[in-house]
Short mmCIF file of C-alpha atoms and ligand atoms in Angstrom, two decimals:
data_model
loop_
_atom_site.label_atom_id
_atom_site.label_comp_id
_atom_site.label_asym_id
_atom_site.label_seq_id
_atom_site.Cartn_x
_atom_site.Cartn_y
_atom_site.Cartn_z
CA MET A 1 0.00 0.00 0.00
CA LYS A 2 2.87 2.34 0.89
CA HIS A 3 4.35 2.30 -2.59
CA LEU A 4 1.03 3.42 -4.12
CA SER A 5 0.64 7.08 -5.07
CA ILE A 6 -1.56 9.27 -2.86
CA LYS A 7 -4.13 9.73 -5.64
CA LEU A 8 -4.45 5.97 -6.04
CA ARG A 9 -4.70 5.46 -2.28
CA VAL A 10 -7.41 8.14 -1.99
CA THR A 11 -9.33 6.64 -4.93
CA LEU A 12 -9.07 3.13 -3.51
CA TRP A 13 -10.21 4.34 -0.10
CA TYR A 14 -13.41 6.02 -1.17
CA THR A 15 -14.16 3.31 -3.76
CA PHE A 16 -13.95 0.83 -0.88
CA LEU A 17 -16.25 3.09 1.17
CA MET A 18 -18.72 3.34 -1.70
CA VAL A 19 -18.72 -0.43 -2.19
CA LEU A 20 -19.42 -0.75 1.53
CA VAL A 21 -22.29 1.76 1.40
CA VAL A 22 -23.76 0.33 -1.80
CA GLY A 23 -23.41 -3.23 -0.44
CA SER A 24 -25.24 -2.26 2.75
CA VAL A 25 -27.98 -0.53 0.77
CA LEU A 26 -28.41 -3.61 -1.41
CA ILE A 27 -28.57 -5.96 1.56
CA PHE A 28 -31.04 -3.64 3.26
CA MET A 29 -33.18 -3.47 0.13
CA MET A 30 -33.01 -7.23 -0.26
CA LEU A 31 -34.23 -7.80 3.30
CA ILE A 32 -37.02 -5.25 2.94
CA SER A 33 -38.07 -6.52 -0.44
CA SER A 34 -38.25 -10.17 0.63
CA THR A 35 -40.49 -9.27 3.59
CA VAL A 36 -42.69 -7.07 1.42
CA ILE A 37 -42.87 -9.73 -1.30
CA GLU A 38 -43.82 -12.39 1.24
CA LYS A 39 -46.55 -10.19 2.65
CA ASP A 40 -47.87 -9.32 -0.80
CA VAL A 41 -47.94 -12.89 -2.02
CA LYS A 42 -49.66 -14.15 1.12
CA SER A 43 -52.38 -11.52 0.99
CA GLN A 44 -52.85 -12.24 -2.73
CA LEU A 45 -53.28 -15.95 -1.86
CA SER A 46 -55.70 -15.25 0.94
CA ALA A 47 -57.82 -12.83 -1.10
CA THR A 48 -58.03 -15.18 -4.08
CA VAL A 49 -59.04 -18.18 -1.96
CA ASN A 50 -61.73 -16.07 -0.26
CA SER A 51 -63.03 -14.83 -3.58
CA ILE A 52 -63.18 -18.36 -5.02
CA GLY A 53 -64.90 -19.69 -1.86
CA ASN A 54 -67.47 -16.94 -1.96
CA SER A 55 -68.20 -17.54 -5.65
CA LEU A 56 -69.23 -21.18 -5.18
CA SER A 57 -72.92 -22.11 -5.51
CA MET A 58 -75.25 -25.11 -5.11
CA ASP A 59 -76.82 -27.20 -7.86
CA ASP A 60 -79.85 -28.96 -6.31
CA HIS A 61 -78.40 -30.88 -3.32
CA ASP A 62 -74.77 -30.69 -4.31
CA LEU A 63 -72.03 -28.28 -5.12
CA ASP A 64 -72.24 -26.86 -8.64
CA LEU A 65 -68.98 -27.92 -10.29
CA ASP A 66 -69.80 -26.21 -13.56
CA LEU A 67 -67.97 -23.14 -12.47
CA GLY A 68 -68.29 -20.15 -14.73
CA PHE A 69 -64.69 -19.07 -13.85
CA SER A 70 -61.17 -20.46 -13.84
CA LEU A 71 -59.75 -21.96 -10.64
CA PHE A 72 -56.36 -20.47 -11.59
CA GLN A 73 -56.55 -16.82 -10.63
CA ASN A 74 -53.93 -14.18 -9.68
CA GLN A 75 -51.14 -16.78 -9.95
CA VAL A 76 -53.03 -18.86 -7.36
CA TYR A 77 -53.87 -22.50 -8.08
CA ASN A 78 -57.20 -23.20 -6.33
CA LEU A 79 -58.43 -26.69 -5.62
CA LEU A 80 -61.85 -27.72 -4.33
CA TYR A 81 -62.17 -30.62 -1.87
CA ASN A 82 -65.30 -31.99 -0.26
CA GLU A 83 -65.73 -32.24 3.49
CA ASN A 84 -63.91 -35.64 3.46
CA LYS A 85 -60.92 -34.03 1.71
CA THR A 86 -61.54 -35.73 -1.62
CA LEU A 87 -60.43 -33.61 -4.56
CA LEU A 88 -63.44 -32.39 -6.54
CA LYS A 89 -61.84 -30.00 -9.00
CA GLY A 90 -58.66 -28.07 -9.70
CA ASP A 91 -54.97 -28.72 -10.36
CA TYR A 92 -51.76 -28.30 -8.42
CA PRO A 93 -48.85 -26.54 -10.12
CA ASP A 94 -46.89 -29.10 -12.18
CA ALA A 95 -43.79 -28.90 -9.98
CA PHE A 96 -45.74 -29.18 -6.70
CA ASP A 97 -45.12 -32.62 -5.21
CA SER A 98 -46.84 -32.44 -1.83
CA LYS A 99 -50.30 -33.17 -3.09
CA ASP A 100 -51.30 -35.28 -0.05
CA LEU A 101 -50.72 -32.42 2.34
CA THR A 102 -52.89 -32.50 5.48
CA PHE A 103 -55.50 -29.79 5.83
CA THR A 104 -54.82 -27.02 8.35
CA PRO A 105 -57.57 -24.43 8.19
CA ASN A 106 -56.70 -20.75 7.68
CA THR A 107 -52.92 -21.03 8.24
CA ILE A 108 -50.65 -20.04 5.42
CA ARG A 109 -47.87 -22.59 5.28
CA SER A 110 -44.65 -22.46 3.38
CA ILE A 111 -43.98 -25.74 1.53
CA LYS A 112 -40.70 -26.54 -0.19
CA SER A 113 -41.12 -28.52 -3.34
CA GLY A 114 -37.96 -29.18 -5.32
CA ASP A 115 -36.20 -25.86 -5.84
CA LEU A 116 -39.33 -23.85 -5.35
CA THR A 117 -41.22 -22.65 -2.31
CA TYR A 118 -44.99 -22.46 -2.26
CA TYR A 119 -47.47 -20.91 0.10
CA VAL A 120 -50.50 -23.03 0.79
CA VAL A 121 -53.70 -22.13 2.59
CA ASP A 122 -56.80 -24.22 3.29
CA ARG A 123 -60.14 -22.67 4.07
CA LEU A 124 -63.48 -24.38 4.75
CA PHE A 125 -66.53 -22.71 3.20
CA THR A 126 -70.19 -23.49 3.69
CA VAL A 127 -72.05 -23.13 0.39
CA THR A 128 -75.75 -22.64 0.93
CA GLY A 129 -78.49 -23.23 -1.70
CA GLU A 130 -82.27 -23.47 -1.71
CA GLU A 131 -82.12 -27.25 -1.10
CA GLY A 132 -79.68 -27.13 1.78
CA SER A 133 -75.95 -26.51 2.29
CA VAL A 134 -72.61 -28.25 1.70
CA LYS A 135 -69.11 -27.76 3.19
CA VAL A 136 -66.24 -27.30 0.74
CA TRP A 137 -62.48 -26.97 1.33
CA VAL A 138 -60.75 -24.49 -0.94
CA ARG A 139 -56.99 -25.00 -1.07
CA GLY A 140 -54.92 -22.19 -2.58
CA VAL A 141 -51.36 -22.78 -3.75
CA ILE A 142 -49.04 -20.01 -5.00
CA GLU A 143 -45.38 -19.95 -5.88
CA ALA A 144 -43.53 -17.83 -3.26
CA ASP A 145 -41.74 -15.54 -5.65
CA THR A 146 -43.98 -15.21 -8.65
CA ALA A 147 -45.78 -12.03 -7.86
CA PRO A 148 -44.45 -8.90 -9.54
CA ASN A 149 -43.33 -6.56 -6.85
CA LEU A 150 -42.12 -2.97 -6.87
CA MET A 151 -39.44 -3.57 -4.24
CA LYS A 152 -38.15 -6.53 -6.16
CA SER A 153 -37.86 -4.53 -9.36
CA LEU A 154 -36.17 -1.74 -7.48
CA PHE A 155 -33.74 -4.22 -5.98
CA GLU A 156 -32.95 -5.63 -9.41
CA ILE A 157 -32.42 -2.14 -10.86
CA ALA A 158 -30.19 -1.25 -7.92
CA LEU A 159 -28.24 -4.49 -8.28
CA PHE A 160 -27.24 -3.56 -11.82
CA THR A 161 -26.94 0.21 -11.60
CA LEU A 162 -25.16 0.69 -8.26
CA PRO A 163 -21.97 -1.18 -9.24
CA PHE A 164 -21.88 0.99 -12.37
CA LEU A 165 -22.23 4.09 -10.22
CA VAL A 166 -19.36 2.88 -8.03
CA LEU A 167 -17.26 2.36 -11.13
CA ILE A 168 -18.10 5.82 -12.50
CA ALA A 169 -17.40 7.41 -9.09
CA ALA A 170 -14.05 5.61 -8.86
CA ILE A 171 -12.97 6.67 -12.37
CA GLY A 172 -14.25 10.25 -11.88
CA GLY A 173 -12.59 10.49 -8.46
CA TYR A 174 -9.31 9.21 -9.83
CA LEU A 175 -9.39 11.74 -12.69
CA ILE A 176 -10.20 14.62 -10.32
CA SER A 177 -7.45 13.70 -7.87
CA ARG A 178 -5.04 13.25 -10.77
CA GLN A 179 -5.97 16.77 -11.92
CA ALA A 180 -5.55 18.08 -8.38
CA PHE A 181 -2.13 16.47 -8.06
CA LYS A 182 -0.92 17.75 -11.42
CA PRO A 183 0.68 20.88 -9.89
CA ILE A 184 2.65 18.62 -7.57
CA ASP A 185 3.96 16.70 -10.58
CA HIS A 186 4.80 20.09 -12.05
CA LEU A 187 6.56 21.05 -8.83
CA MET A 188 8.52 17.80 -8.82
CA LYS A 189 9.51 18.29 -12.44
CA ALA A 190 10.73 21.83 -11.77
CA ALA A 191 12.73 20.62 -8.76
CA ASN A 192 14.23 17.78 -10.84
CA ASP A 193 15.08 20.14 -13.71
CA ILE A 194 16.85 22.46 -11.29
CA ASN A 195 18.60 19.50 -9.74
CA ASP A 196 19.72 18.10 -13.10
CA GLY A 197 20.65 21.32 -14.86
CA GLY A 198 21.38 23.58 -11.89
CA ASP A 199 19.23 26.23 -13.59
CA LEU A 200 17.85 28.37 -10.78
CA SER A 201 15.99 30.65 -13.19
CA LYS A 202 13.27 27.99 -13.61
CA ARG A 203 9.93 28.67 -11.92
CA ILE A 204 6.85 26.54 -11.32
CA ASP A 205 4.65 29.47 -12.23
CA LEU A 206 1.23 27.92 -11.53
CA LYS A 207 -1.62 29.82 -13.10
CA ASN A 208 -4.04 28.94 -10.31
CA ASN A 209 -2.35 29.82 -7.05
CA HIS A 210 -5.41 30.15 -4.82
CA ASP A 211 -5.53 26.66 -3.37
CA GLU A 212 -3.04 25.06 -0.98
CA ILE A 213 -0.89 23.59 -3.73
CA GLY A 214 -0.90 26.91 -5.61
CA LYS A 215 0.28 28.69 -2.48
CA LEU A 216 2.98 26.06 -1.96
CA ALA A 217 4.14 26.60 -5.55
CA SER A 218 4.25 30.41 -5.03
CA THR A 219 6.32 29.94 -1.87
CA PHE A 220 8.59 27.60 -3.78
CA ASP A 221 8.96 30.20 -6.57
CA LEU A 222 9.74 32.90 -4.00
CA MET A 223 12.35 30.66 -2.44
CA LEU A 224 13.85 30.00 -5.88
CA SER A 225 14.05 33.76 -6.57
CA ARG A 226 15.84 34.31 -3.27
CA LEU A 227 18.20 31.41 -3.96
CA GLU A 228 18.86 32.69 -7.46
CA ASN A 229 19.64 36.17 -6.13
CA ALA A 230 21.89 34.74 -3.45
CA PHE A 231 23.75 32.55 -5.94
CA ASP A 232 24.07 35.44 -8.41
CA ALA A 233 25.39 37.69 -5.66
CA GLU A 234 27.81 34.96 -4.64
CA LYS A 235 29.01 34.56 -8.23
CA GLN A 236 29.33 38.32 -8.61
CA PHE A 237 31.26 38.51 -5.36
CA THR A 238 33.73 35.82 -6.42
CA SER A 239 34.20 37.40 -9.82
CA ASP A 240 34.65 40.89 -8.32
CA ALA A 241 37.08 39.58 -5.72
CA SER A 242 39.14 37.75 -8.38
CA HIS A 243 39.11 40.86 -10.52
CA GLU A 244 40.29 43.04 -7.63
CA LEU A 245 43.07 40.60 -6.80
CA ARG A 246 44.16 40.16 -10.41
CA THR A 247 45.17 43.81 -10.92
CA PRO A 248 47.80 43.99 -8.15
CA VAL A 249 49.05 40.48 -8.98
CA THR A 250 49.51 41.52 -12.64
CA VAL A 251 51.40 44.64 -11.52
CA ILE A 252 53.63 42.54 -9.22
CA LEU A 253 54.39 40.07 -12.05
CA ALA A 254 55.14 42.86 -14.50
CA GLN A 255 57.38 44.68 -12.03
CA SER A 256 59.35 41.59 -11.09
CA GLU A 257 59.87 40.65 -14.76
CA LEU A 258 60.95 44.23 -15.48
CA ALA A 259 63.34 44.23 -12.54
CA GLN A 260 64.82 40.88 -13.60
CA SER A 261 65.25 41.78 -17.25
CA SER A 262 66.10 45.49 -17.36
CA ALA A 263 66.73 47.01 -13.91
CA LYS A 264 70.42 47.71 -13.60
CA THR A 265 70.93 50.18 -10.79
CA LEU A 266 70.09 49.82 -7.11
CA GLU A 267 67.53 52.65 -7.46
CA GLU A 268 65.73 50.85 -10.27
CA HIS A 269 65.56 47.66 -8.16
CA GLN A 270 64.34 49.61 -5.13
CA GLU A 271 61.71 51.36 -7.24
CA ALA A 272 60.43 47.97 -8.51
CA LEU A 273 60.45 46.56 -4.97
CA SER A 274 58.47 49.51 -3.63
CA VAL A 275 55.79 49.04 -6.33
CA ILE A 276 55.67 45.35 -5.50
CA HIS A 277 55.39 46.15 -1.79
CA ARG A 278 52.54 48.60 -2.40
CA GLN A 279 50.64 46.03 -4.45
CA ALA A 280 51.29 43.26 -1.92
CA THR A 281 49.98 45.55 0.83
CA LYS A 282 46.89 46.14 -1.26
CA ILE A 283 46.41 42.39 -1.71
CA SER A 284 46.90 41.78 2.00
CA HIS A 285 44.38 44.49 2.87
CA LEU A 286 41.91 43.11 0.35
CA ILE A 287 42.27 39.57 1.69
CA THR A 288 41.70 40.80 5.26
CA GLN A 289 38.60 42.70 4.12
CA LEU A 290 37.34 39.69 2.17
CA LEU A 291 37.78 37.41 5.14
CA SER A 292 35.98 39.82 7.49
CA PHE A 293 33.22 40.24 4.96
CA THR A 294 32.59 36.56 4.38
CA ARG A 295 32.72 35.89 8.13
CA LEU A 296 29.74 38.20 8.52
CA ASP A 297 27.66 35.46 6.90
CA GLN A 298 28.42 33.15 9.82
CA MET A 299 27.39 35.66 12.43
CA PRO A 300 26.18 34.49 15.84
CA ASP A 301 22.49 34.45 16.50
CA PRO A 302 21.40 38.07 17.37
CA SER A 303 19.49 36.62 20.33
CA LYS A 304 22.88 35.73 21.82
CA PHE A 305 24.32 39.27 21.53
CA ASP A 306 25.93 40.86 24.61
CA GLU A 307 25.30 44.28 26.05
CA VAL A 308 27.79 46.69 24.39
CA ASP A 309 28.73 50.14 25.72
CA LEU A 310 28.61 52.12 22.47
CA SER A 311 29.79 55.34 24.12
CA GLU A 312 33.03 53.73 25.31
CA LEU A 313 33.49 52.00 21.98
CA ALA A 314 33.05 55.23 19.98
CA LEU A 315 35.56 57.10 22.18
CA ALA A 316 38.10 54.31 21.82
CA VAL A 317 37.70 54.17 18.02
CA CYS A 318 38.07 57.96 17.71
CA ALA A 319 41.31 57.82 19.71
CA GLU A 320 42.63 54.83 17.71
CA GLN A 321 41.92 56.49 14.38
CA ALA A 322 43.45 59.83 15.43
CA GLU A 323 46.60 57.97 16.37
CA ALA A 324 46.69 55.89 13.22
CA TRP A 325 46.15 58.80 10.84
CA ASN A 326 48.22 61.37 12.72
CA SER A 327 46.73 63.92 10.32
CA SER A 328 46.04 67.62 10.15
CA ILE A 329 42.33 66.84 10.33
CA SER A 330 40.81 67.50 13.73
CA VAL A 331 38.08 65.40 15.29
CA THR A 332 35.28 66.74 17.50
CA SER A 333 33.16 64.19 19.24
CA ASP A 334 29.73 64.61 20.77
CA ILE A 335 29.22 61.27 22.47
CA GLN A 336 26.46 60.81 25.02
CA ASN A 337 27.45 58.81 28.09
CA LYS A 338 26.49 55.24 28.79
CA ILE A 339 24.62 54.42 25.61
CA ARG A 340 24.28 50.66 25.59
CA MET A 341 22.69 48.18 23.21
CA LYS A 342 22.73 44.46 22.52
CA GLY A 343 25.27 43.64 19.87
CA ASP A 344 28.65 42.28 18.83
CA SER A 345 31.34 44.71 20.05
CA LEU A 346 33.88 43.55 17.47
CA LEU A 347 31.50 44.25 14.59
CA LEU A 348 30.21 47.52 15.98
CA GLY A 349 33.83 48.63 16.45
CA ARG A 350 34.51 47.69 12.82
CA LEU A 351 31.49 49.74 11.69
CA MET A 352 32.73 52.84 13.55
CA ASN A 353 36.32 52.30 12.41
CA ASN A 354 35.32 52.09 8.75
CA LEU A 355 33.24 55.26 8.82
CA ILE A 356 35.85 57.34 10.69
CA ASP A 357 38.64 55.88 8.55
CA ASN A 358 36.75 56.95 5.38
CA ALA A 359 36.21 60.42 6.87
CA TYR A 360 40.00 60.79 7.29
CA GLN A 361 40.67 59.26 3.88
CA TYR A 362 38.22 61.45 1.99
CA GLY A 363 38.42 64.50 4.29
CA LYS A 364 40.32 67.65 3.39
CA GLU A 365 43.62 68.91 4.84
CA ASN A 366 43.11 70.81 8.10
CA GLY A 367 39.46 69.86 7.92
CA THR A 368 37.18 68.60 10.69
CA ILE A 369 35.46 65.33 11.41
CA LYS A 370 32.42 65.35 13.71
CA VAL A 371 31.55 62.10 15.42
CA SER A 372 28.32 61.95 17.41
CA LEU A 373 26.43 59.28 19.34
CA LYS A 374 22.98 60.07 20.71
CA LYS A 375 20.00 58.27 22.12
CA GLN A 376 16.73 59.50 20.66
CA ALA A 377 13.19 58.46 21.55
CA ASP A 378 13.06 55.59 19.08
CA ALA A 379 16.69 54.98 18.08
CA ILE A 380 20.37 55.19 18.90
CA VAL A 381 21.99 57.40 16.25
CA PHE A 382 25.68 57.32 15.35
CA THR A 383 26.91 59.90 12.81
CA VAL A 384 30.27 60.64 11.20
CA GLU A 385 30.51 63.91 9.30
CA ASP A 386 33.44 65.27 7.33
CA ASP A 387 34.03 68.37 5.22
CA GLY A 388 35.99 66.55 2.52
CA ILE A 389 35.56 65.69 -1.15
CA GLY A 390 31.91 64.61 -0.87
CA ILE A 391 30.12 62.12 -3.11
CA SER A 392 28.35 62.89 -6.38
CA PRO A 393 24.58 62.21 -6.52
CA THR A 394 25.12 59.47 -9.13
CA ASP A 395 27.49 57.61 -6.78
CA LEU A 396 25.41 58.05 -3.65
CA ASP A 397 23.23 54.98 -4.04
CA LYS A 398 26.11 52.81 -5.26
CA ILE A 399 28.71 53.35 -2.57
CA PHE A 400 27.19 50.63 -0.38
CA ASN A 401 27.66 48.04 -3.15
CA ARG A 402 30.58 45.68 -2.77
CA PHE A 403 33.79 46.79 -4.52
CA TYR A 404 32.26 50.10 -5.58
CA GLN A 405 34.74 52.99 -5.43
CA ALA A 406 33.59 56.42 -6.50
CA ASP A 407 36.82 58.34 -6.39
CA THR A 408 39.58 56.25 -7.99
CA SER A 409 42.18 58.98 -7.74
CA ARG A 410 42.10 58.68 -3.92
CA THR A 411 41.84 54.90 -3.58
CA ALA A 412 45.48 54.20 -4.34
CA SER A 413 46.44 55.56 -0.93
CA VAL A 414 48.98 53.75 1.24
CA ARG A 415 46.29 52.30 3.46
CA GLY A 416 44.76 50.48 0.49
CA SER A 417 41.13 50.63 -0.54
CA SER A 418 38.94 47.79 -1.60
CA GLY A 419 35.44 49.22 -1.93
CA LEU A 420 34.25 46.67 0.62
CA GLY A 421 34.20 48.95 3.69
CA LEU A 422 30.75 50.52 3.31
CA ALA A 423 29.16 47.25 2.14
CA MET A 424 30.44 45.73 5.37
CA VAL A 425 29.20 48.70 7.44
CA LYS A 426 25.73 48.30 5.94
CA LYS A 427 25.70 44.58 6.64
CA ILE A 428 26.81 45.11 10.26
CA ALA A 429 24.08 47.73 10.74
CA MET A 430 21.51 45.30 9.32
CA ILE A 431 22.71 42.44 11.51
CA HIS A 432 21.96 44.72 14.48
CA GLY A 433 18.51 45.59 13.10
CA GLY A 434 19.75 49.02 12.04
CA ASP A 435 20.11 51.04 8.89
CA ILE A 436 22.58 53.46 7.30
CA ARG A 437 22.09 56.48 5.05
CA VAL A 438 24.31 59.25 3.73
CA ASP A 439 23.87 62.96 3.00
CA SER A 440 26.61 64.39 0.85
CA SER A 441 27.48 67.09 -1.64
CA ILE A 442 30.57 67.32 -3.80
CA ASN A 443 33.44 69.31 -2.20
CA GLN A 444 31.29 70.11 0.84
CA GLY A 445 31.57 66.88 2.74
CA SER A 446 29.54 63.81 3.71
CA LYS A 447 27.50 62.75 6.69
CA PHE A 448 26.95 59.07 7.38
CA ILE A 449 24.04 58.35 9.75
CA VAL A 450 23.57 54.93 11.34
CA LYS A 451 20.33 54.28 13.24
CA PHE A 452 19.69 51.38 15.60
CA PRO A 453 15.99 51.33 16.47
CA ILE A 454 15.18 50.86 20.18
CA LYS A 455 12.72 47.98 20.57
P1 ADP B 1 37.01 52.14 0.13
O1 ADP B 1 37.82 51.01 0.58
O2 ADP B 1 37.22 52.48 -1.32
O3 ADP B 1 37.02 53.30 1.04
P2 ADP B 1 34.25 52.00 0.95
O4 ADP B 1 33.25 50.95 0.70
O5 ADP B 1 34.60 52.36 2.34
O6 ADP B 1 35.52 51.56 0.11
O7 ADP B 1 33.75 53.27 0.17
C1 ADP B 1 33.28 53.16 -1.13
C2 ADP B 1 33.43 54.45 -1.86
O8 ADP B 1 32.59 55.45 -1.27
C3 ADP B 1 34.83 55.02 -1.73
O9 ADP B 1 35.64 54.52 -2.77
C4 ADP B 1 34.58 56.49 -1.89
O10 ADP B 1 34.55 56.84 -3.24
C5 ADP B 1 33.21 56.71 -1.30
N1 ADP B 1 33.28 57.23 0.07
C6 ADP B 1 33.20 56.54 1.22
N2 ADP B 1 33.27 57.35 2.30
C7 ADP B 1 33.39 58.59 1.81
C8 ADP B 1 33.51 59.89 2.43
N3 ADP B 1 33.50 60.04 3.75
N4 ADP B 1 33.61 60.95 1.62
C9 ADP B 1 33.60 60.81 0.29
N5 ADP B 1 33.50 59.63 -0.36
C10 ADP B 1 33.39 58.52 0.39
#
């Protein structure tokens, strides 16, 4: 049974139920009809015998045997016997072999004769004439199942039609369930196609998506879209990362070949080595960024975050960055005390570091960076504002994309730029249920605003 398909199992189940119901109905009808038939036949026998008995008349002193009617009436064989039980007139049915049956007045008896069953009744009549009266036995014999009967006909009709109905119901039911299960076949086929060809662009795309299976197919399609996007993003990421790594590696190869083949003086060798060092630093920075970025995907469950003191963290990052950059840019910080939230301190530190680092990198000489951390009614807001080169409106919505770098002339700095920093900042903000936006105008400066909603 287990290896049968659901549609076949369902069809078999209700066909079995229908057979059970139809069988019970037939048995019920059979029982009813046999009782009704028996009653009908017996009353037919009784009525006919009475009518025959009442129709008898006298001829002088004796019974008039010149009857003006047939003794076979309403399927009943009537026989006339005198008081001493001697047959006067009438015939038994041919197959009836109990002709010497004793007389039992007024009781309808059931007599088996060969394969057939007969009902027999004996009734004693007194026929009165002008010259006196005579006693006559009338014996009525009828075959038990001769009489036409409505119940019997109904039973016969039911016997032939009901199995047909069961058959039609089974076929119809199977077709309907096959139709209903078609989308599942479709679903299976789509899943197999994806499995075989790895083509995530395939969709089930059911036209009717109102029933349960339709909704399942829509969910499946949604899941496929998400998977496709994730895979595409993954592919893009790998290709971008390879591309970013290829450029410095090509420069390193070219420089080392050049140094080997044509550099003669110590200065020329040192120049080649310094280019190689710069590119290797870039590669190292990129690899570190890539590793940090991919590790974000295996982040701990946010429900397991610790309480982080953002105020302390922001102060520490400001100090670290000022020391690292040792620049002419001055930093003013407006950091509210004791702002705490649930989070990962390492990641939140990285978020702050990236934003302040960018502000130094893209700030102007002797400029100012303003760092602020405030608790508002509905959110904790962290902002980093500089008065540097700014970002053009066309770049504004792209800077959070991975590997996107708007100002290429500044990216070749010693610290190395990868275009991954802001993508990472955005992801960290999202991991903490927050969001980031930027206000900026070219040559005026930029303001990055991170908001962590308070739940
Ligand atoms: P990068 O490693 O290049 O700094 P980011 O993802 O941190 O990568 O930044 C992406 C791009 O956004 C940068 O290349 C730069 O063009 C622009 N950008 C980021 N921060 C600033 C800023 N404070 N001022 C101006 N431009 C910025």
